Short mmCIF file of C-alpha atoms in Angstrom, two decimals:
data_model
loop_
_atom_site.label_atom_id
_atom_site.label_comp_id
_atom_site.label_asym_id
_atom_site.label_seq_id
_atom_site.Cartn_x
_atom_site.Cartn_y
_atom_site.Cartn_z
CA MET A 1 8.26 -21.36 -1.33
CA ASN A 2 7.20 -22.97 -4.51
CA ALA A 3 7.25 -22.00 -7.96
CA GLN A 4 3.65 -20.94 -8.12
CA HIS A 5 4.01 -18.83 -4.70
CA LEU A 6 6.98 -17.30 -6.03
CA ALA A 7 5.46 -16.11 -9.42
CA LYS A 8 2.52 -14.39 -7.92
CA THR A 9 4.72 -13.13 -5.76
CA ALA A 10 6.84 -11.49 -8.38
CA ALA A 11 3.96 -10.54 -10.46
CA MET A 12 2.68 -8.68 -7.76
CA ALA A 13 5.74 -6.70 -7.14
CA ALA A 14 5.75 -5.71 -10.64
CA LEU A 15 1.84 -4.32 -10.34
CA LEU A 16 3.13 -2.49 -7.63
CA CYS A 17 5.94 -0.79 -9.37
CA LEU A 18 3.73 -0.04 -12.04
CA ALA A 19 0.90 1.47 -10.14
CA GLY A 20 3.61 3.35 -8.11
CA MET A 21 5.03 5.05 -11.40
CA ILE A 22 1.58 5.24 -13.69
CA MET A 23 0.25 8.57 -12.12
CA ARG A 24 3.74 10.38 -13.27
CA TRP A 25 2.19 10.09 -16.50
CA ALA A 26 -1.29 10.90 -15.55
CA SER A 27 -2.77 14.58 -15.43
CA PRO A 28 -1.43 17.01 -12.48
CA ALA A 29 -5.03 17.00 -11.61
CA LEU A 30 -5.47 13.70 -10.04
CA VAL A 31 -2.28 14.28 -8.30
CA PRO A 32 -2.21 13.31 -5.06
CA PHE A 33 -4.24 10.33 -6.47
CA SER A 34 -2.58 6.89 -6.50
CA VAL A 35 -3.68 3.51 -7.30
CA LEU A 36 -1.16 2.01 -5.17
CA PRO A 37 -3.34 1.15 -2.52
CA ILE A 38 -5.45 -0.72 -4.51
CA PHE A 39 -2.46 -3.10 -5.76
CA VAL A 40 -1.27 -2.94 -1.80
CA PHE A 41 -4.96 -4.35 -0.31
CA LEU A 42 -5.16 -6.71 -3.56
CA THR A 43 -1.99 -8.12 -2.85
CA GLY A 44 -2.92 -8.71 0.63
CA LEU A 45 -6.40 -10.34 -0.31
CA ILE A 46 -4.81 -12.70 -3.38
CA LEU A 47 -1.25 -13.76 -1.99
CA GLY A 48 -1.96 -13.74 1.85
CA PRO A 49 0.02 -12.51 4.35
CA LYS A 50 3.45 -13.56 4.24
CA TYR A 51 3.56 -13.33 0.39
CA GLY A 52 1.40 -10.49 0.43
CA SER A 53 3.88 -8.30 2.36
CA LEU A 54 6.79 -9.78 0.58
CA ALA A 55 5.50 -8.50 -2.81
CA VAL A 56 5.30 -5.19 -1.03
CA ILE A 57 9.09 -5.36 0.84
CA VAL A 58 10.36 -6.42 -2.87
CA TYR A 59 8.62 -3.14 -4.40
CA VAL A 60 9.92 -0.93 -1.58
CA PHE A 61 13.57 -2.42 -1.93
CA LEU A 62 13.21 -1.99 -5.67
CA GLY A 63 12.58 1.80 -4.96
CA LEU A 64 15.27 2.06 -2.47
CA LEU A 65 18.13 0.35 -4.54
CA GLY A 66 17.06 3.56 -7.11
CA LEU A 67 14.69 1.99 -9.40
CA PRO A 68 12.25 4.77 -10.21
CA VAL A 69 9.36 3.02 -9.15
CA PHE A 70 7.90 5.53 -6.55
CA ALA A 71 5.27 8.21 -7.09
CA SER A 72 6.87 11.15 -6.25
CA ALA A 73 10.38 12.73 -6.83
CA PRO A 74 13.21 11.58 -6.09
CA PHE A 75 11.09 8.45 -7.74
CA GLY A 76 13.64 6.13 -5.81
CA GLY A 77 16.85 5.79 -4.05
CA ILE A 78 18.04 5.21 -0.26
CA GLY A 79 17.07 9.21 0.33
CA TYR A 80 13.48 8.23 -0.11
CA VAL A 81 13.24 7.35 3.67
CA LEU A 82 14.05 11.04 4.52
CA LYS A 83 10.77 11.75 3.05
CA PRO A 84 7.89 12.20 5.75
CA SER A 85 5.59 10.07 2.92
CA PHE A 86 7.87 7.23 3.25
CA GLY A 87 6.07 5.90 6.28
CA TYR A 88 3.11 5.00 4.19
CA LEU A 89 5.22 2.88 1.91
CA LEU A 90 6.42 0.99 5.44
CA GLY A 91 2.44 1.31 6.36
CA ASP A 92 1.91 -0.58 3.02
CA ILE A 93 4.02 -3.55 4.08
CA ALA A 94 2.22 -3.96 7.42
CA ALA A 95 -1.18 -3.24 5.43
CA ALA A 96 -0.75 -6.23 3.01
CA TYR A 97 0.06 -8.32 5.74
CA VAL A 98 -2.70 -7.31 7.74
CA VAL A 99 -5.50 -7.81 5.34
CA GLY A 100 -3.77 -11.05 4.27
CA LYS A 101 -4.05 -12.17 7.76
CA LEU A 102 -7.68 -10.77 8.34
CA TYR A 103 -9.12 -12.16 5.27
CA ASN A 104 -11.04 -15.25 5.54
CA ARG A 105 -11.04 -15.73 1.77
CA GLN A 106 -15.09 -16.58 2.31
CA SER A 107 -17.27 -13.37 1.79
CA LEU A 108 -17.03 -9.96 0.84
CA LEU A 109 -17.68 -8.41 4.45
CA SER A 110 -14.36 -10.39 5.53
CA ALA A 111 -12.68 -8.67 2.51
CA LEU A 112 -14.18 -5.53 3.51
CA LEU A 113 -13.06 -5.68 6.90
CA ALA A 114 -9.76 -7.11 6.47
CA VAL A 115 -8.99 -4.09 3.77
CA LEU A 116 -10.17 -1.64 6.74
CA GLY A 117 -7.91 -3.44 9.02
CA GLY A 118 -5.20 -2.66 6.52
CA ILE A 119 -6.22 0.89 6.15
CA ILE A 120 -5.86 1.47 9.90
CA VAL A 121 -2.48 0.04 10.02
CA LEU A 122 -1.08 2.02 7.03
CA TYR A 123 -2.18 5.22 8.20
CA LEU A 124 -0.88 4.59 11.66
CA ILE A 125 2.44 3.78 10.47
CA GLY A 126 2.37 6.20 7.98
CA LEU A 127 1.38 9.18 10.36
CA THR A 128 3.72 8.32 12.94
CA TYR A 129 6.61 8.39 10.67
CA PHE A 130 5.38 11.77 8.94
CA TYR A 131 5.38 13.29 12.10
CA LEU A 132 8.69 12.01 12.86
CA VAL A 133 10.50 12.91 9.71
CA MET A 134 8.89 16.53 10.11
CA HIS A 135 9.77 17.30 13.68
CA PHE A 136 12.96 15.73 14.12
CA VAL A 137 14.72 15.30 10.85
CA LEU A 138 12.99 18.35 8.99
CA GLN A 139 12.95 20.21 12.21
CA GLN A 140 9.69 21.65 11.55
CA SER A 141 7.24 22.54 14.10
CA THR A 142 4.79 19.71 14.23
CA THR A 143 1.89 18.98 15.64
CA MET A 144 -0.10 15.84 15.53
CA ALA A 145 -3.42 18.32 14.31
CA LEU A 146 -1.03 19.73 11.44
CA VAL A 147 0.14 16.07 10.82
CA ILE A 148 -3.44 14.55 10.41
CA SER A 149 -4.64 17.54 8.26
CA MET A 150 -1.95 17.37 5.81
CA GLY A 151 -1.72 13.24 5.79
CA PHE A 152 -5.00 11.90 6.51
CA LEU A 153 -7.91 13.80 5.93
CA PRO A 154 -7.07 14.74 2.45
CA PHE A 155 -6.83 10.81 1.36
CA ILE A 156 -8.66 9.18 3.71
CA ALA A 157 -12.12 9.28 1.85
CA GLY A 158 -10.18 8.12 -1.51
CA ASP A 159 -8.66 5.20 0.42
CA LEU A 160 -11.76 4.03 1.81
CA ILE A 161 -13.05 3.82 -1.69
CA LYS A 162 -10.17 2.31 -3.20
CA GLY A 163 -10.42 -0.25 -0.09
CA GLY A 164 -13.49 -1.03 -0.99
CA ILE A 165 -12.69 -1.82 -4.82
CA ALA A 166 -9.68 -3.73 -4.14
CA ALA A 167 -11.99 -5.85 -1.65
CA TRP A 168 -14.68 -6.49 -4.07
CA VAL A 169 -12.23 -7.34 -6.94
CA GLY A 170 -9.96 -9.45 -4.59
CA ASN A 171 -13.00 -11.31 -3.30
CA GLN A 172 -14.20 -11.91 -7.02
CA LEU A 173 -10.81 -13.34 -8.13
CA ILE A 174 -10.64 -15.68 -5.04
CA LYS A 175 -13.97 -16.70 -5.50
CA ARG A 176 -13.09 -17.68 -9.32
CA GLN A 177 -9.94 -19.15 -8.07
CA ARG A 178 -11.75 -21.47 -6.02
CA SER A 179 -14.49 -22.41 -8.10
CA SER A 180 -11.86 -23.14 -11.08
CA GLY A 181 -9.64 -25.33 -8.89
CA LEU A 182 -6.70 -23.31 -8.84
#
């Protein structure tokens, strides 16, 4: 890890922290909208699989240490792992890795497909964790149909749109970075 990679990873981790917190100050009418997925996908696109997932790990770790960087109460702390939605944070780590691994840094189509792969992984991990916590930790009668209706259907359209935005922005940034020789 060189200084440039370390600096980019730290900067993206800081942006993820801001993205996680920003909706607390926005209108309640926008909840459960979050800009975090845009930054997770951008992290994978810009930093690649290794450093992209590392930036998301740093973000999650800071939140688990107690820094108030998560979007919903209690906003941080180890107890967050007992929330059904914590699986989406674990899915964010894998999504950043998959996006970085699939993106060939050449085309918008590659970026779109990479982000789609990241969304699939994000939801596979997030929904599985959601089900496991609801069923085994909270001991609520839960079916996969209920989990899908609560943790997938309300969010997928927005995440696809956010993924498209991230793919376009990330691809533009990579093209400009390549043309400037950075």
